Amino acid sequence: MATRAHLAVSVALTFCSITSASAQEPAYFVTYDHYLEERGNLEIAVATTTGLPTSGRHAYTAPWLELEYGLTGWWTAELYLEGVTTRGDGNAFTGWRFENRFRPLKTEHPVNPVIYVEYEAVNEASRIQKEIVGAGGVEFEPIDELKDEHERELEAKLILSSVARGWNVSENFIVEKNFSADEGLEFGYAVGVSRPLGTLARGRSCLVCPENFAIGLEMYGGLGSTEGFAGTDQRHYLAPVVGWTLSGRTSVKASVGLGLTDTSDRYLLRFGVAYELPIRTRQ
Amino acid sequence: MSARSSIAGVCVFAAMVSIAAQPQRERTWVAPPAADSRHNPLNEEAEILAGGSKLFRQRCALCHGQDGTGTNRGPNLMTRHVQHQSDGALFWKISSGNTRTGMPGYSFLPEVQRWQLVSHLRAQARE
């Protein structure tokens, strides 16, 4: 009941931010492609990850706020603030993340690389799962205990992204170092394919027409660490994604992640809305 | 999580926002010669042009202005320099973008929509 109320509040807050507004949102939650935020634009996004674990564990919802700014045409910076709420186990602020993405090539190529560097100051209650690395499941100790266990992590990704016959194909290779624990380097991956549904743009504005939708499929998970591959203890998810551009600058996306291993949660449901705000403009 | 570290994170982000680079213009951005061999497959039906106009308002007007004559974020697209380029070259630039000037690439749009944008630019220049 409490979880349902938290979900309702999250969804309500999310839709409060929808106003009329040109989004460039790919239909991915975890996988990154080579499209950076437009220079001078600030994207404000609210999203949630809801985990439905195997029986005997608490379901949880982890909301996050994302502020993404295009500093230049080749550099985008993002700040995340995140939290968690669980069924019957309370709530917590779980920390912040600061990420930077750099696109070294001037124009589009068959394969477009992007370098990603992120610093995370989170605690062990963090469950947004914007990336999955290493091995082992989500921690299910009481939130009150987990929130006092702080982690300082540095994460790097090599993002490769291509466009072929209307499809975007992206691959992310992830390496993460937790400076708060002796865990070695942890590895992970995310791959995705996505395409817009529409073809010719209609002359009149429409809300529910194919040109406003994009569909995709993501797969992501951990690949162990320098301490060991731990193949049977890794989490992997396969997640269909749909993105909907509501009007100009506002977009919504949703995904149902299916856990592929015993360590994975059974389902990861994700929902997000983004609003793009040009803040450096003068006519 | 200490409040101090959270505030520090917000401050760093705010500082980076405030040092955003000034707009750059690049006069020598030239499409590869192969781009010129591509021709616009669309005719100039009203519905196609109306769709191109809508896409321009959604994707391009913020930087290039509603009438394409430019703002401080993006250049005037109605000039002879731009309009003398081939349809294929304009299509290539719309698709590729240029990270040095801040022009985003629109390869994520269906190919036909990028051609609609080219058609719109031609129609707009004739008005």
PDB file of N, CA, C and O in Angstrom, chain A residues 6 10-11 13-14 17 25 28-32 43-51 60-68 78-85 92-99 101 116 118 122 126-131 157 218 220 241 253-255 268-275:
ATOM      1  N   HIS A   6       3.666   5.723  -2.812  1.00  0.00           N
ATOM      2  CA  HIS A   6       4.915   6.347  -3.267  1.00  0.00           C
ATOM      3  C   HIS A   6       4.960   6.401  -4.792  1.00  0.00           C
ATOM      4  O   HIS A   6       5.375   7.394  -5.378  1.00  0.00           O
ATOM      5  N   SER A  10       5.182   9.675  -7.167  1.00  0.00           N
ATOM      6  CA  SER A  10       6.250   9.807  -8.174  1.00  0.00           C
ATOM      7  C   SER A  10       5.681  10.122  -9.541  1.00  0.00           C
ATOM      8  O   SER A  10       6.139  11.023 -10.240  1.00  0.00           O
ATOM      9  N   VAL A  11       4.608   9.379  -9.905  1.00  0.00           N
ATOM     10  CA  VAL A  11       3.998   9.585 -11.228  1.00  0.00           C
ATOM     11  C   VAL A  11       3.362  10.964 -11.305  1.00  0.00           C
ATOM     12  O   VAL A  11       3.502  11.691 -12.293  1.00  0.00           O
ATOM     13  N   LEU A  13       4.182  13.706  -9.578  1.00  0.00           N
ATOM     14  CA  LEU A  13       5.234  14.719  -9.660  1.00  0.00           C
ATOM     15  C   LEU A  13       5.811  14.780 -11.060  1.00  0.00           C
ATOM     16  O   LEU A  13       6.091  15.842 -11.605  1.00  0.00           O
ATOM     17  N   THR A  14       5.953  13.589 -11.628  1.00  0.00           N
ATOM     18  CA  THR A  14       6.498  13.499 -12.964  1.00  0.00           C
ATOM     19  C   THR A  14       5.622  14.239 -13.965  1.00  0.00           C
ATOM     20  O   THR A  14       6.092  15.043 -14.743  1.00  0.00           O
ATOM     21  N   SER A  17       5.451  18.134 -14.297  1.00  0.00           N
ATOM     22  CA  SER A  17       6.475  18.873 -15.014  1.00  0.00           C
ATOM     23  C   SER A  17       6.225  18.890 -16.521  1.00  0.00           C
ATOM     24  O   SER A  17       6.977  19.477 -17.262  1.00  0.00           O
ATOM     25  N   GLU A  25      15.600  12.847 -27.152  1.00  0.00           N
ATOM     26  CA  GLU A  25      15.752  11.723 -26.254  1.00  0.00           C
ATOM     27  C   GLU A  25      15.829  10.398 -27.001  1.00  0.00           C
ATOM     28  O   GLU A  25      14.906  10.051 -27.734  1.00  0.00           O
ATOM     29  N   TYR A  28      16.408   5.006 -24.658  1.00  0.00           N
ATOM     30  CA  TYR A  28      17.215   4.166 -23.767  1.00  0.00           C
ATOM     31  C   TYR A  28      17.151   4.706 -22.350  1.00  0.00           C
ATOM     32  O   TYR A  28      17.053   5.923 -22.151  1.00  0.00           O
ATOM     33  N   PHE A  29      17.255   3.845 -21.388  1.00  0.00           N
ATOM     34  CA  PHE A  29      17.421   4.275 -20.004  1.00  0.00           C
ATOM     35  C   PHE A  29      18.865   4.099 -19.533  1.00  0.00           C
ATOM     36  O   PHE A  29      19.389   4.912 -18.779  1.00  0.00           O
ATOM     37  N   VAL A  30      19.488   3.009 -19.923  1.00  0.00           N
ATOM     38  CA  VAL A  30      20.804   2.653 -19.390  1.00  0.00           C
ATOM     39  C   VAL A  30      21.890   2.862 -20.448  1.00  0.00           C
ATOM     40  O   VAL A  30      22.971   3.368 -20.147  1.00  0.00           O
ATOM     41  N   THR A  31      21.601   2.488 -21.675  1.00  0.00           N
ATOM     42  CA  THR A  31      22.591   2.586 -22.747  1.00  0.00           C
ATOM     43  C   THR A  31      22.743   4.039 -23.177  1.00  0.00           C
ATOM     44  O   THR A  31      21.759   4.769 -23.271  1.00  0.00           O
ATOM     45  N   TYR A  32      23.962   4.471 -23.425  1.00  0.00           N
ATOM     46  CA  TYR A  32      24.210   5.814 -23.960  1.00  0.00           C
ATOM     47  C   TYR A  32      24.540   5.720 -25.443  1.00  0.00           C
ATOM     48  O   TYR A  32      25.238   4.796 -25.873  1.00  0.00           O
ATOM     49  N   GLU A  43      18.477  20.037 -19.800  1.00  0.00           N
ATOM     50  CA  GLU A  43      17.392  19.062 -19.759  1.00  0.00           C
ATOM     51  C   GLU A  43      17.159  18.654 -18.315  1.00  0.00           C
ATOM     52  O   GLU A  43      18.081  18.256 -17.617  1.00  0.00           O
ATOM     53  N   ILE A  44      15.914  18.774 -17.917  1.00  0.00           N
ATOM     54  CA  ILE A  44      15.538  18.379 -16.562  1.00  0.00           C
ATOM     55  C   ILE A  44      14.709  17.110 -16.676  1.00  0.00           C
ATOM     56  O   ILE A  44      13.686  17.097 -17.378  1.00  0.00           O
ATOM     57  N   ALA A  45      15.153  16.063 -16.024  1.00  0.00           N
ATOM     58  CA  ALA A  45      14.443  14.789 -16.142  1.00  0.00           C
ATOM     59  C   ALA A  45      14.172  14.217 -14.755  1.00  0.00           C
ATOM     60  O   ALA A  45      14.973  14.361 -13.838  1.00  0.00           O
ATOM     61  N   VAL A  46      13.023  13.596 -14.632  1.00  0.00           N
ATOM     62  CA  VAL A  46      12.680  12.865 -13.416  1.00  0.00           C
ATOM     63  C   VAL A  46      12.370  11.440 -13.848  1.00  0.00           C
ATOM     64  O   VAL A  46      11.655  11.236 -14.836  1.00  0.00           O
ATOM     65  N   ALA A  47      12.923  10.473 -13.145  1.00  0.00           N
ATOM     66  CA  ALA A  47      12.711   9.084 -13.543  1.00  0.00           C
ATOM     67  C   ALA A  47      12.698   8.189 -12.317  1.00  0.00           C
ATOM     68  O   ALA A  47      13.134   8.590 -11.223  1.00  0.00           O
ATOM     69  N   THR A  48      12.169   7.012 -12.498  1.00  0.00           N
ATOM     70  CA  THR A  48      12.156   6.053 -11.395  1.00  0.00           C
ATOM     71  C   THR A  48      12.560   4.671 -11.902  1.00  0.00           C
ATOM     72  O   THR A  48      12.301   4.318 -13.057  1.00  0.00           O
ATOM     73  N   THR A  49      13.182   3.923 -11.021  1.00  0.00           N
ATOM     74  CA  THR A  49      13.416   2.501 -11.250  1.00  0.00           C
ATOM     75  C   THR A  49      12.657   1.765 -10.162  1.00  0.00           C
ATOM     76  O   THR A  49      12.886   2.005  -8.974  1.00  0.00           O
ATOM     77  N   THR A  50      11.725   0.909 -10.556  1.00  0.00           N
ATOM     78  CA  THR A  50      10.999   0.109  -9.572  1.00  0.00           C
ATOM     79  C   THR A  50      11.425  -1.345  -9.720  1.00  0.00           C
ATOM     80  O   THR A  50      11.325  -1.927 -10.803  1.00  0.00           O
ATOM     81  N   GLY A  51      11.935  -1.898  -8.642  1.00  0.00           N
ATOM     82  CA  GLY A  51      12.420  -3.274  -8.669  1.00  0.00           C
ATOM     83  C   GLY A  51      11.422  -4.203  -8.025  1.00  0.00           C
ATOM     84  O   GLY A  51      10.912  -3.938  -6.934  1.00  0.00           O
ATOM     85  N   TYR A  60      10.915  -2.104  -4.299  1.00  0.00           N
ATOM     86  CA  TYR A  60      11.447  -0.763  -4.054  1.00  0.00           C
ATOM     87  C   TYR A  60      11.228   0.123  -5.274  1.00  0.00           C
ATOM     88  O   TYR A  60      11.053  -0.364  -6.398  1.00  0.00           O
ATOM     89  N   THR A  61      11.224   1.416  -5.014  1.00  0.00           N
ATOM     90  CA  THR A  61      11.193   2.410  -6.092  1.00  0.00           C
ATOM     91  C   THR A  61      12.318   3.407  -5.827  1.00  0.00           C
ATOM     92  O   THR A  61      12.429   3.934  -4.722  1.00  0.00           O
ATOM     93  N   ALA A  62      13.148   3.618  -6.826  1.00  0.00           N
ATOM     94  CA  ALA A  62      14.284   4.537  -6.678  1.00  0.00           C
ATOM     95  C   ALA A  62      14.113   5.685  -7.673  1.00  0.00           C
ATOM     96  O   ALA A  62      14.336   5.512  -8.871  1.00  0.00           O
ATOM     97  N   PRO A  63      13.674   6.861  -7.204  1.00  0.00           N
ATOM     98  CA  PRO A  63      13.525   8.008  -8.093  1.00  0.00           C
ATOM     99  C   PRO A  63      14.831   8.790  -8.232  1.00  0.00           C
ATOM    100  O   PRO A  63      15.677   8.746  -7.326  1.00  0.00           O
ATOM    101  N   TRP A  64      14.995   9.452  -9.352  1.00  0.00           N
ATOM    102  CA  TRP A  64      16.152  10.327  -9.474  1.00  0.00           C
ATOM    103  C   TRP A  64      15.819  11.550 -10.312  1.00  0.00           C
ATOM    104  O   TRP A  64      14.932  11.530 -11.157  1.00  0.00           O
ATOM    105  N   LEU A  65      16.534  12.620  -9.994  1.00  0.00           N
ATOM    106  CA  LEU A  65      16.420  13.869 -10.730  1.00  0.00           C
ATOM    107  C   LEU A  65      17.710  14.042 -11.522  1.00  0.00           C
ATOM    108  O   LEU A  65      18.801  13.835 -10.991  1.00  0.00           O
ATOM    109  N   GLU A  66      17.572  14.413 -12.775  1.00  0.00           N
ATOM    110  CA  GLU A  66      18.730  14.490 -13.664  1.00  0.00           C
ATOM    111  C   GLU A  66      18.774  15.880 -14.290  1.00  0.00           C
ATOM    112  O   GLU A  66      17.786  16.317 -14.876  1.00  0.00           O
ATOM    113  N   LEU A  67      19.883  16.585 -14.135  1.00  0.00           N
ATOM    114  CA  LEU A  67      20.064  17.891 -14.769  1.00  0.00           C
ATOM    115  C   LEU A  67      21.193  17.758 -15.774  1.00  0.00           C
ATOM    116  O   LEU A  67      22.345  17.523 -15.398  1.00  0.00           O
ATOM    117  N   GLU A  68      20.865  17.869 -17.048  1.00  0.00           N
ATOM    118  CA  GLU A  68      21.843  17.636 -18.116  1.00  0.00           C
ATOM    119  C   GLU A  68      22.038  18.927 -18.890  1.00  0.00           C
ATOM    120  O   GLU A  68      21.056  19.517 -19.361  1.00  0.00           O
ATOM    121  N   GLU A  78      26.281  16.281 -16.471  1.00  0.00           N
ATOM    122  CA  GLU A  78      25.017  15.898 -15.848  1.00  0.00           C
ATOM    123  C   GLU A  78      25.175  15.728 -14.350  1.00  0.00           C
ATOM    124  O   GLU A  78      26.190  15.193 -13.887  1.00  0.00           O
ATOM    125  N   LEU A  79      24.186  16.182 -13.626  1.00  0.00           N
ATOM    126  CA  LEU A  79      24.146  15.975 -12.187  1.00  0.00           C
ATOM    127  C   LEU A  79      22.911  15.156 -11.845  1.00  0.00           C
ATOM    128  O   LEU A  79      21.813  15.471 -12.319  1.00  0.00           O
ATOM    129  N   TYR A  80      23.104  14.139 -11.023  1.00  0.00           N
ATOM    130  CA  TYR A  80      21.986  13.298 -10.581  1.00  0.00           C
ATOM    131  C   TYR A  80      21.825  13.419  -9.068  1.00  0.00           C
ATOM    132  O   TYR A  80      22.815  13.408  -8.342  1.00  0.00           O
ATOM    133  N   LEU A  81      20.591  13.503  -8.629  1.00  0.00           N
ATOM    134  CA  LEU A  81      20.272  13.380  -7.205  1.00  0.00           C
ATOM    135  C   LEU A  81      19.314  12.208  -7.100  1.00  0.00           C
ATOM    136  O   LEU A  81      18.331  12.152  -7.845  1.00  0.00           O
ATOM    137  N   GLU A  82      19.569  11.281  -6.192  1.00  0.00           N
ATOM    138  CA  GLU A  82      18.771  10.062  -6.198  1.00  0.00           C
ATOM    139  C   GLU A  82      18.312   9.643  -4.809  1.00  0.00           C
ATOM    140  O   GLU A  82      18.878  10.053  -3.796  1.00  0.00           O
ATOM    141  N   GLY A  83      17.274   8.843  -4.765  1.00  0.00           N
ATOM    142  CA  GLY A  83      16.748   8.355  -3.496  1.00  0.00           C
ATOM    143  C   GLY A  83      16.184   6.961  -3.661  1.00  0.00           C
ATOM    144  O   GLY A  83      16.281   6.353  -4.731  1.00  0.00           O
ATOM    145  N   VAL A  84      15.575   6.469  -2.579  1.00  0.00           N
ATOM    146  CA  VAL A  84      14.947   5.153  -2.642  1.00  0.00           C
ATOM    147  C   VAL A  84      13.799   5.111  -1.652  1.00  0.00           C
ATOM    148  O   VAL A  84      13.840   5.771  -0.611  1.00  0.00           O
ATOM    149  N   THR A  85      12.763   4.393  -2.010  1.00  0.00           N
ATOM    150  CA  THR A  85      11.693   4.120  -1.060  1.00  0.00           C
ATOM    151  C   THR A  85      11.330   2.643  -1.208  1.00  0.00           C
ATOM    152  O   THR A  85      11.296   2.121  -2.328  1.00  0.00           O
ATOM    153  N   ALA A  92      15.140   6.850   1.780  1.00  0.00           N
ATOM    154  CA  ALA A  92      16.438   7.483   2.034  1.00  0.00           C
ATOM    155  C   ALA A  92      16.889   8.260   0.807  1.00  0.00           C
ATOM    156  O   ALA A  92      16.530   7.915  -0.332  1.00  0.00           O
ATOM    157  N   PHE A  93      17.640   9.335   1.073  1.00  0.00           N
ATOM    158  CA  PHE A  93      18.384  10.005   0.009  1.00  0.00           C
ATOM    159  C   PHE A  93      19.660   9.174  -0.197  1.00  0.00           C
ATOM    160  O   PHE A  93      20.369   8.874   0.757  1.00  0.00           O
ATOM    161  N   THR A  94      19.923   8.779  -1.429  1.00  0.00           N
ATOM    162  CA  THR A  94      21.022   7.826  -1.619  1.00  0.00           C
ATOM    163  C   THR A  94      22.254   8.440  -2.276  1.00  0.00           C
ATOM    164  O   THR A  94      23.230   7.740  -2.534  1.00  0.00           O
ATOM    165  N   GLY A  95      22.234   9.743  -2.550  1.00  0.00           N
ATOM    166  CA  GLY A  95      23.470  10.381  -2.982  1.00  0.00           C
ATOM    167  C   GLY A  95      23.365  11.123  -4.299  1.00  0.00           C
ATOM    168  O   GLY A  95      22.275  11.398  -4.801  1.00  0.00           O
ATOM    169  N   TRP A  96      24.512  11.465  -4.838  1.00  0.00           N
ATOM    170  CA  TRP A  96      24.563  12.228  -6.079  1.00  0.00           C
ATOM    171  C   TRP A  96      25.653  11.683  -7.001  1.00  0.00           C
ATOM    172  O   TRP A  96      26.576  10.989  -6.564  1.00  0.00           O
ATOM    173  N   ARG A  97      25.517  12.004  -8.239  1.00  0.00           N
ATOM    174  CA  ARG A  97      26.475  11.582  -9.270  1.00  0.00           C
ATOM    175  C   ARG A  97      26.735  12.770 -10.187  1.00  0.00           C
ATOM    176  O   ARG A  97      25.820  13.546 -10.451  1.00  0.00           O
ATOM    177  N   PHE A  98      27.965  12.877 -10.656  1.00  0.00           N
ATOM    178  CA  PHE A  98      28.300  13.953 -11.585  1.00  0.00           C
ATOM    179  C   PHE A  98      29.015  13.334 -12.773  1.00  0.00           C
ATOM    180  O   PHE A  98      30.084  12.728 -12.622  1.00  0.00           O
ATOM    181  N   GLU A  99      28.388  13.419 -13.932  1.00  0.00           N
ATOM    182  CA  GLU A  99      28.968  12.752 -15.104  1.00  0.00           C
ATOM    183  C   GLU A  99      29.292  13.747 -16.213  1.00  0.00           C
ATOM    184  O   GLU A  99      28.681  14.811 -16.315  1.00  0.00           O
ATOM    185  N   ARG A 101      30.332  13.736 -20.495  1.00  0.00           N
ATOM    186  CA  ARG A 101      30.495  12.967 -21.731  1.00  0.00           C
ATOM    187  C   ARG A 101      31.183  13.842 -22.766  1.00  0.00           C
ATOM    188  O   ARG A 101      30.807  15.008 -22.935  1.00  0.00           O
ATOM    189  N   TYR A 116      33.102   8.776 -21.430  1.00  0.00           N
ATOM    190  CA  TYR A 116      32.216   9.097 -20.301  1.00  0.00           C
ATOM    191  C   TYR A 116      32.994   8.947 -19.003  1.00  0.00           C
ATOM    192  O   TYR A 116      33.658   7.932 -18.786  1.00  0.00           O
ATOM    193  N   GLU A 118      32.449   9.586 -14.727  1.00  0.00           N
ATOM    194  CA  GLU A 118      31.463   9.934 -13.697  1.00  0.00           C
ATOM    195  C   GLU A 118      32.055   9.733 -12.305  1.00  0.00           C
ATOM    196  O   GLU A 118      32.751   8.748 -12.044  1.00  0.00           O
ATOM    197  N   VAL A 122      27.553   7.993  -3.406  1.00  0.00           N
ATOM    198  CA  VAL A 122      26.279   7.354  -3.098  1.00  0.00           C
ATOM    199  C   VAL A 122      26.452   6.474  -1.864  1.00  0.00           C
ATOM    200  O   VAL A 122      27.570   6.299  -1.357  1.00  0.00           O
ATOM    201  N   SER A 126      21.559   2.806  -2.649  1.00  0.00           N
ATOM    202  CA  SER A 126      21.293   3.256  -4.012  1.00  0.00           C
ATOM    203  C   SER A 126      20.766   2.111  -4.881  1.00  0.00           C
ATOM    204  O   SER A 126      21.344   1.026  -4.925  1.00  0.00           O
ATOM    205  N   ARG A 127      19.641   2.393  -5.544  1.00  0.00           N
ATOM    206  CA  ARG A 127      19.047   1.331  -6.370  1.00  0.00           C
ATOM    207  C   ARG A 127      18.549   1.823  -7.715  1.00  0.00           C
ATOM    208  O   ARG A 127      17.710   1.179  -8.335  1.00  0.00           O
ATOM    209  N   ILE A 128      19.022   2.977  -8.159  1.00  0.00           N
ATOM    210  CA  ILE A 128      18.516   3.455  -9.456  1.00  0.00           C
ATOM    211  C   ILE A 128      19.027   2.582 -10.601  1.00  0.00           C
ATOM    212  O   ILE A 128      18.399   2.490 -11.635  1.00  0.00           O
ATOM    213  N   GLN A 129      20.188   1.967 -10.412  1.00  0.00           N
ATOM    214  CA  GLN A 129      20.738   1.013 -11.392  1.00  0.00           C
ATOM    215  C   GLN A 129      20.817   1.592 -12.799  1.00  0.00           C
ATOM    216  O   GLN A 129      20.354   0.995 -13.772  1.00  0.00           O
ATOM    217  N   LYS A 130      21.403   2.796 -12.869  1.00  0.00           N
ATOM    218  CA  LYS A 130      21.671   3.418 -14.163  1.00  0.00           C
ATOM    219  C   LYS A 130      22.784   2.683 -14.885  1.00  0.00           C
ATOM    220  O   LYS A 130      22.978   2.858 -16.087  1.00  0.00           O
ATOM    221  N   GLU A 131      23.546   1.915 -14.142  1.00  0.00           N
ATOM    222  CA  GLU A 131      24.493   0.990 -14.745  1.00  0.00           C
ATOM    223  C   GLU A 131      24.634  -0.172 -13.770  1.00  0.00           C
ATOM    224  O   GLU A 131      24.388  -0.022 -12.589  1.00  0.00           O
ATOM    225  N   LYS A 157      33.252   5.027 -19.086  1.00  0.00           N
ATOM    226  CA  LYS A 157      32.600   4.226 -20.129  1.00  0.00           C
ATOM    227  C   LYS A 157      33.184   4.590 -21.481  1.00  0.00           C
ATOM    228  O   LYS A 157      33.484   5.765 -21.724  1.00  0.00           O
ATOM    229  N   GLU A 218      17.134  -2.868 -24.926  1.00  0.00           N
ATOM    230  CA  GLU A 218      18.426  -2.757 -24.252  1.00  0.00           C
ATOM    231  C   GLU A 218      18.767  -4.071 -23.565  1.00  0.00           C
ATOM    232  O   GLU A 218      17.870  -4.798 -23.112  1.00  0.00           O
ATOM    233  N   TYR A 220      21.668  -5.096 -20.475  1.00  0.00           N
ATOM    234  CA  TYR A 220      22.739  -4.561 -19.646  1.00  0.00           C
ATOM    235  C   TYR A 220      23.002  -5.496 -18.467  1.00  0.00           C
ATOM    236  O   TYR A 220      22.146  -6.300 -18.075  1.00  0.00           O
ATOM    237  N   VAL A 241      12.086  -0.869 -24.603  1.00  0.00           N
ATOM    238  CA  VAL A 241      11.897   0.521 -24.203  1.00  0.00           C
ATOM    239  C   VAL A 241      11.038   1.223 -25.247  1.00  0.00           C
ATOM    240  O   VAL A 241      11.143   0.946 -26.441  1.00  0.00           O
ATOM    241  N   LYS A 253       9.465   8.248 -21.420  1.00  0.00           N
ATOM    242  CA  LYS A 253       9.869   6.910 -21.841  1.00  0.00           C
ATOM    243  C   LYS A 253       9.602   5.903 -20.739  1.00  0.00           C
ATOM    244  O   LYS A 253       9.516   6.275 -19.562  1.00  0.00           O
ATOM    245  N   ALA A 254       9.441   4.656 -21.143  1.00  0.00           N
ATOM    246  CA  ALA A 254       9.154   3.607 -20.180  1.00  0.00           C
ATOM    247  C   ALA A 254       9.805   2.313 -20.635  1.00  0.00           C
ATOM    248  O   ALA A 254      10.049   2.115 -21.826  1.00  0.00           O
ATOM    249  N   SER A 255      10.094   1.470 -19.677  1.00  0.00           N
ATOM    250  CA  SER A 255      10.794   0.234 -19.988  1.00  0.00           C
ATOM    251  C   SER A 255      10.417  -0.843 -18.979  1.00  0.00           C
ATOM    252  O   SER A 255      10.164  -0.549 -17.807  1.00  0.00           O
ATOM    253  N   LEU A 268      12.515  -5.016 -13.595  1.00  0.00           N
ATOM    254  CA  LEU A 268      12.898  -3.631 -13.315  1.00  0.00           C
ATOM    255  C   LEU A 268      12.025  -2.744 -14.198  1.00  0.00           C
ATOM    256  O   LEU A 268      12.149  -2.760 -15.419  1.00  0.00           O
ATOM    257  N   LEU A 269      11.132  -2.020 -13.579  1.00  0.00           N
ATOM    258  CA  LEU A 269      10.232  -1.140 -14.330  1.00  0.00           C
ATOM    259  C   LEU A 269      10.793   0.274 -14.250  1.00  0.00           C
ATOM    260  O   LEU A 269      11.069   0.777 -13.165  1.00  0.00           O
ATOM    261  N   ARG A 270      10.932   0.902 -15.409  1.00  0.00           N
ATOM    262  CA  ARG A 270      11.494   2.259 -15.418  1.00  0.00           C
ATOM    263  C   ARG A 270      10.532   3.196 -16.133  1.00  0.00           C
ATOM    264  O   ARG A 270       9.915   2.828 -17.131  1.00  0.00           O
ATOM    265  N   PHE A 271      10.465   4.397 -15.591  1.00  0.00           N
ATOM    266  CA  PHE A 271       9.614   5.421 -16.187  1.00  0.00           C
ATOM    267  C   PHE A 271      10.314   6.761 -16.033  1.00  0.00           C
ATOM    268  O   PHE A 271      10.902   7.036 -14.980  1.00  0.00           O
ATOM    269  N   GLY A 272      10.285   7.576 -17.080  1.00  0.00           N
ATOM    270  CA  GLY A 272      10.942   8.871 -16.961  1.00  0.00           C
ATOM    271  C   GLY A 272      10.320   9.910 -17.857  1.00  0.00           C
ATOM    272  O   GLY A 272       9.707   9.596 -18.889  1.00  0.00           O
ATOM    273  N   VAL A 273      10.414  11.147 -17.442  1.00  0.00           N
ATOM    274  CA  VAL A 273       9.948  12.262 -18.264  1.00  0.00           C
ATOM    275  C   VAL A 273      11.046  13.314 -18.290  1.00  0.00           C
ATOM    276  O   VAL A 273      11.733  13.536 -17.284  1.00  0.00           O
ATOM    277  N   ALA A 274      11.243  13.912 -19.442  1.00  0.00           N
ATOM    278  CA  ALA A 274      12.319  14.902 -19.592  1.00  0.00           C
ATOM    279  C   ALA A 274      11.783  16.152 -20.263  1.00  0.00           C
ATOM    280  O   ALA A 274      10.922  16.082 -21.159  1.00  0.00           O
ATOM    281  N   TYR A 275      12.276  17.280 -19.816  1.00  0.00           N
ATOM    282  CA  TYR A 275      11.879  18.571 -20.382  1.00  0.00           C
ATOM    283  C   TYR A 275      13.149  19.341 -20.728  1.00  0.00           C
ATOM    284  O   TYR A 275      14.050  19.484 -19.899  1.00  0.00           O
TER     285      TYR A 275
END
